[in-house]
Amino acid sequence: DAGITQSPRHKVTETGTPVTLRCHQTENHRYMYWYRQDPGHGLRLIHYSYGVKDTDKGEVSDGYSVSRSKTEDFLLTLESATSSQTSVYFCAINPSGRTGELFFGEGSRLTVL
Amino acid sequence: QQPVQSPQAVILREGEDAVINCSSSKALYSVHWYRQKHGEAPVFLMILLKGGEQKGHDKISASFNEKKQQSSLYLTASQLSYSGTYFCGASESAGNMLTFGGGTRLMVKP
């Protein structure tokens, strides 16, 4: 058990509303990641963080922002949700360094109507 | 650029073998393999680093040919529990993030 919890696990929202997904870890690991998963695309990196207030963009960061004010929490925000952001979002941690194995949370399924 | 996995899907009978390939257009530093069951999170299987190594545990093993920029995952004498979607993740250097392939759906039937 890597000690990762995501919330909410399921959310349905309307286009144009803001949405925040939370990833919480209990192990104080530096590296945390947000991925989205869509059929045929595998897992695509949205944003990642290597410490408190240290974040960077991934390959599909447009329309998303993140914050990490505490080691244990990594928040993903959709300022104004669009239907193209309907997806399953996974948070991951990397206990052993930047290219070590990833441990994923259980996922948050977001539907934007 | 996303690595390309092949095949996209494969159906096996219990006890049969399978090979899943992961190819990149760029030189690679490391390749990860993960398995995801339906409705669950991906789970780490193994990492292979630059150097052409081969790894394995139980009846699942993998190879990494850096010259060909390709990794292969070998599933031997498949079991029902092997069913799921397999993803490779590739990084170009020690500091790079992983880029995942589109996945290979594996179904093992009794």
Coordinates of N, CA, C and O in Angstrom, one line a residue, chain B residues 18-65:
Chain B
A18 N 2.8 -15.2 -24.7 CA 2.5 -13.9 -25.5 C 3.8 -13.0 -25.4 O 4.5 -13.1 -24.4
V19 N 3.9 -12.2 -26.4 CA 4.9 -11.2 -26.4 C 4.3 -9.8 -26.8 O 3.5 -9.7 -27.7
I20 N 4.6 -8.8 -26.0 CA 4.1 -7.5 -26.2 C 5.3 -6.6 -26.5 O 6.3 -6.6 -25.7
N21 N 5.3 -5.8 -27.5 CA 6.4 -5.0 -27.9 C 6.1 -3.5 -27.7 O 5.0 -3.1 -27.8
C22 N 7.2 -2.8 -27.5 CA 7.1 -1.3 -27.2 C 8.3 -0.7 -28.0 O 9.4 -1.0 -27.7
S23 N 7.9 0.1 -28.9 CA 9.0 0.8 -29.8 C 8.9 2.3 -29.7 O 7.8 2.9 -29.6
S24 N 10.1 2.9 -29.7 CA 10.2 4.3 -29.7 C 11.0 4.8 -30.9 O 11.9 4.1 -31.4
S25 N 10.7 6.0 -31.3 CA 11.4 6.7 -32.4 C 12.7 7.4 -31.8 O 13.5 7.9 -32.6
K26 N 12.8 7.4 -30.5 CA 13.9 8.1 -29.9 C 14.8 7.2 -29.1 O 14.3 6.1 -28.6
A27 N 16.0 7.6 -28.9 CA 16.9 6.8 -28.0 C 16.3 6.8 -26.6 O 15.9 7.8 -26.1
L28 N 16.4 5.6 -25.9 CA 15.8 5.5 -24.6 C 16.8 5.3 -23.5 O 17.8 4.6 -23.7
Y29 N 16.5 5.8 -22.3 CA 17.3 5.5 -21.1 C 16.7 4.4 -20.3 O 17.4 3.5 -19.8
S30 N 15.4 4.4 -20.2 CA 14.7 3.3 -19.4 C 13.3 3.0 -20.0 O 12.7 3.9 -20.6
V31 N 12.9 1.8 -19.7 CA 11.5 1.4 -20.0 C 10.9 0.8 -18.8 O 11.5 0.0 -18.1
H32 N 9.7 1.2 -18.5 CA 8.9 0.6 -17.5 C 7.8 -0.2 -18.1 O 7.2 0.1 -19.1
W33 N 7.3 -1.2 -17.3 CA 6.1 -2.0 -17.7 C 5.2 -2.0 -16.5 O 5.6 -2.2 -15.4
Y34 N 3.9 -1.8 -16.9 CA 2.8 -1.7 -15.9 C 1.6 -2.6 -16.4 O 1.4 -2.7 -17.6
R35 N 0.9 -3.1 -15.5 CA -0.3 -3.9 -15.8 C -1.5 -3.2 -15.1 O -1.4 -2.9 -13.9
Q36 N -2.6 -3.1 -15.8 CA -3.8 -2.5 -15.2 C -5.0 -3.4 -15.4 O -5.3 -3.8 -16.5
K37 N -5.6 -3.8 -14.3 CA -6.9 -4.5 -14.4 C -8.0 -3.5 -14.6 O -7.9 -2.4 -14.2
H38 N -9.1 -4.0 -15.1 CA -10.3 -3.2 -15.4 C -10.8 -2.5 -14.2 O -11.0 -3.1 -13.2
G39 N -10.9 -1.1 -14.2 CA -11.4 -0.4 -13.1 C -10.4 -0.1 -12.0 O -10.8 0.4 -10.9
E40 N -9.1 -0.6 -12.2 CA -8.1 -0.4 -11.1 C -7.0 0.5 -11.6 O -6.9 0.9 -12.7
A41 N -6.1 0.8 -10.7 CA -4.9 1.6 -11.0 C -3.8 0.7 -11.7 O -3.8 -0.5 -11.4
P42 N -3.0 1.3 -12.5 CA -1.9 0.5 -13.1 C -0.9 0.1 -11.9 O -0.7 0.8 -10.9
V43 N -0.3 -1.1 -12.1 CA 0.6 -1.6 -11.1 C 1.9 -1.9 -11.8 O 2.0 -2.5 -12.9
F44 N 3.0 -1.5 -11.1 CA 4.3 -1.6 -11.7 C 4.7 -3.1 -11.8 O 4.5 -3.9 -10.9
L45 N 5.4 -3.4 -12.9 CA 5.9 -4.8 -13.1 C 7.4 -4.8 -13.0 O 8.0 -5.5 -12.3
M46 N 8.1 -4.0 -13.9 CA 9.5 -3.9 -13.8 C 10.0 -2.7 -14.6 O 9.3 -2.1 -15.4
I47 N 11.3 -2.4 -14.3 CA 12.0 -1.3 -15.0 C 13.2 -2.0 -15.7 O 13.9 -2.8 -15.1
L48 N 13.5 -1.5 -16.9 CA 14.8 -1.9 -17.6 C 15.5 -0.7 -18.0 O 14.9 0.3 -18.5
L49 N 16.8 -0.7 -17.7 CA 17.6 0.5 -17.9 C 18.5 0.3 -19.1 O 18.8 -0.9 -19.5
K50 N 19.0 1.4 -19.7 CA 19.9 1.3 -20.8 C 21.1 0.4 -20.5 O 21.6 0.4 -19.4
G51 N 21.4 -0.4 -21.5 CA 22.4 -1.4 -21.2 C 22.0 -2.8 -21.8 O 22.8 -3.7 -21.7
G52 N 20.8 -2.9 -22.3 CA 20.4 -4.1 -23.0 C 20.1 -5.2 -22.0 O 20.3 -6.4 -22.3
E53 N 19.6 -4.9 -20.9 CA 19.4 -5.9 -19.9 C 18.1 -6.7 -20.1 O 17.2 -6.3 -20.8
Q54 N 18.0 -7.7 -19.4 CA 16.8 -8.5 -19.4 C 16.4 -8.8 -17.9 O 17.2 -9.1 -17.1
K55 N 15.1 -8.7 -17.6 CA 14.6 -8.9 -16.3 C 13.5 -9.8 -16.3 O 12.8 -10.0 -17.3
G56 N 13.2 -10.4 -15.1 CA 12.0 -11.2 -15.0 C 11.7 -11.6 -13.6 O 12.6 -11.6 -12.8
H57 N 10.4 -11.9 -13.4 CA 10.1 -12.6 -12.1 C 8.9 -13.5 -12.4 O 8.0 -13.1 -13.2
D58 N 8.9 -14.6 -11.8 CA 7.9 -15.6 -12.1 C 7.9 -16.0 -13.6 O 9.0 -16.3 -14.1
K59 N 6.8 -15.8 -14.3 CA 6.8 -16.2 -15.7 C 6.6 -15.0 -16.6 O 6.2 -15.1 -17.7
I60 N 6.9 -13.8 -16.0 CA 6.9 -12.6 -16.8 C 8.3 -12.0 -16.9 O 8.9 -11.8 -15.8
S61 N 8.8 -11.8 -18.0 CA 10.1 -11.2 -18.2 C 10.1 -10.2 -19.3 O 9.1 -10.0 -20.0
A62 N 11.2 -9.4 -19.4 CA 11.3 -8.4 -20.4 C 12.7 -8.2 -20.8 O 13.6 -8.5 -20.1
S63 N 12.8 -7.6 -22.0 CA 14.1 -7.3 -22.6 C 14.1 -5.9 -23.1 O 13.0 -5.3 -23.3
F64 N 15.3 -5.3 -23.2 CA 15.4 -3.9 -23.6 C 16.6 -3.9 -24.6 O 17.7 -4.1 -24.2
N65 N 16.3 -3.6 -25.9 CA 17.3 -3.4 -26.9 C 17.4 -2.0 -27.2 O 16.6 -1.4 -28.0

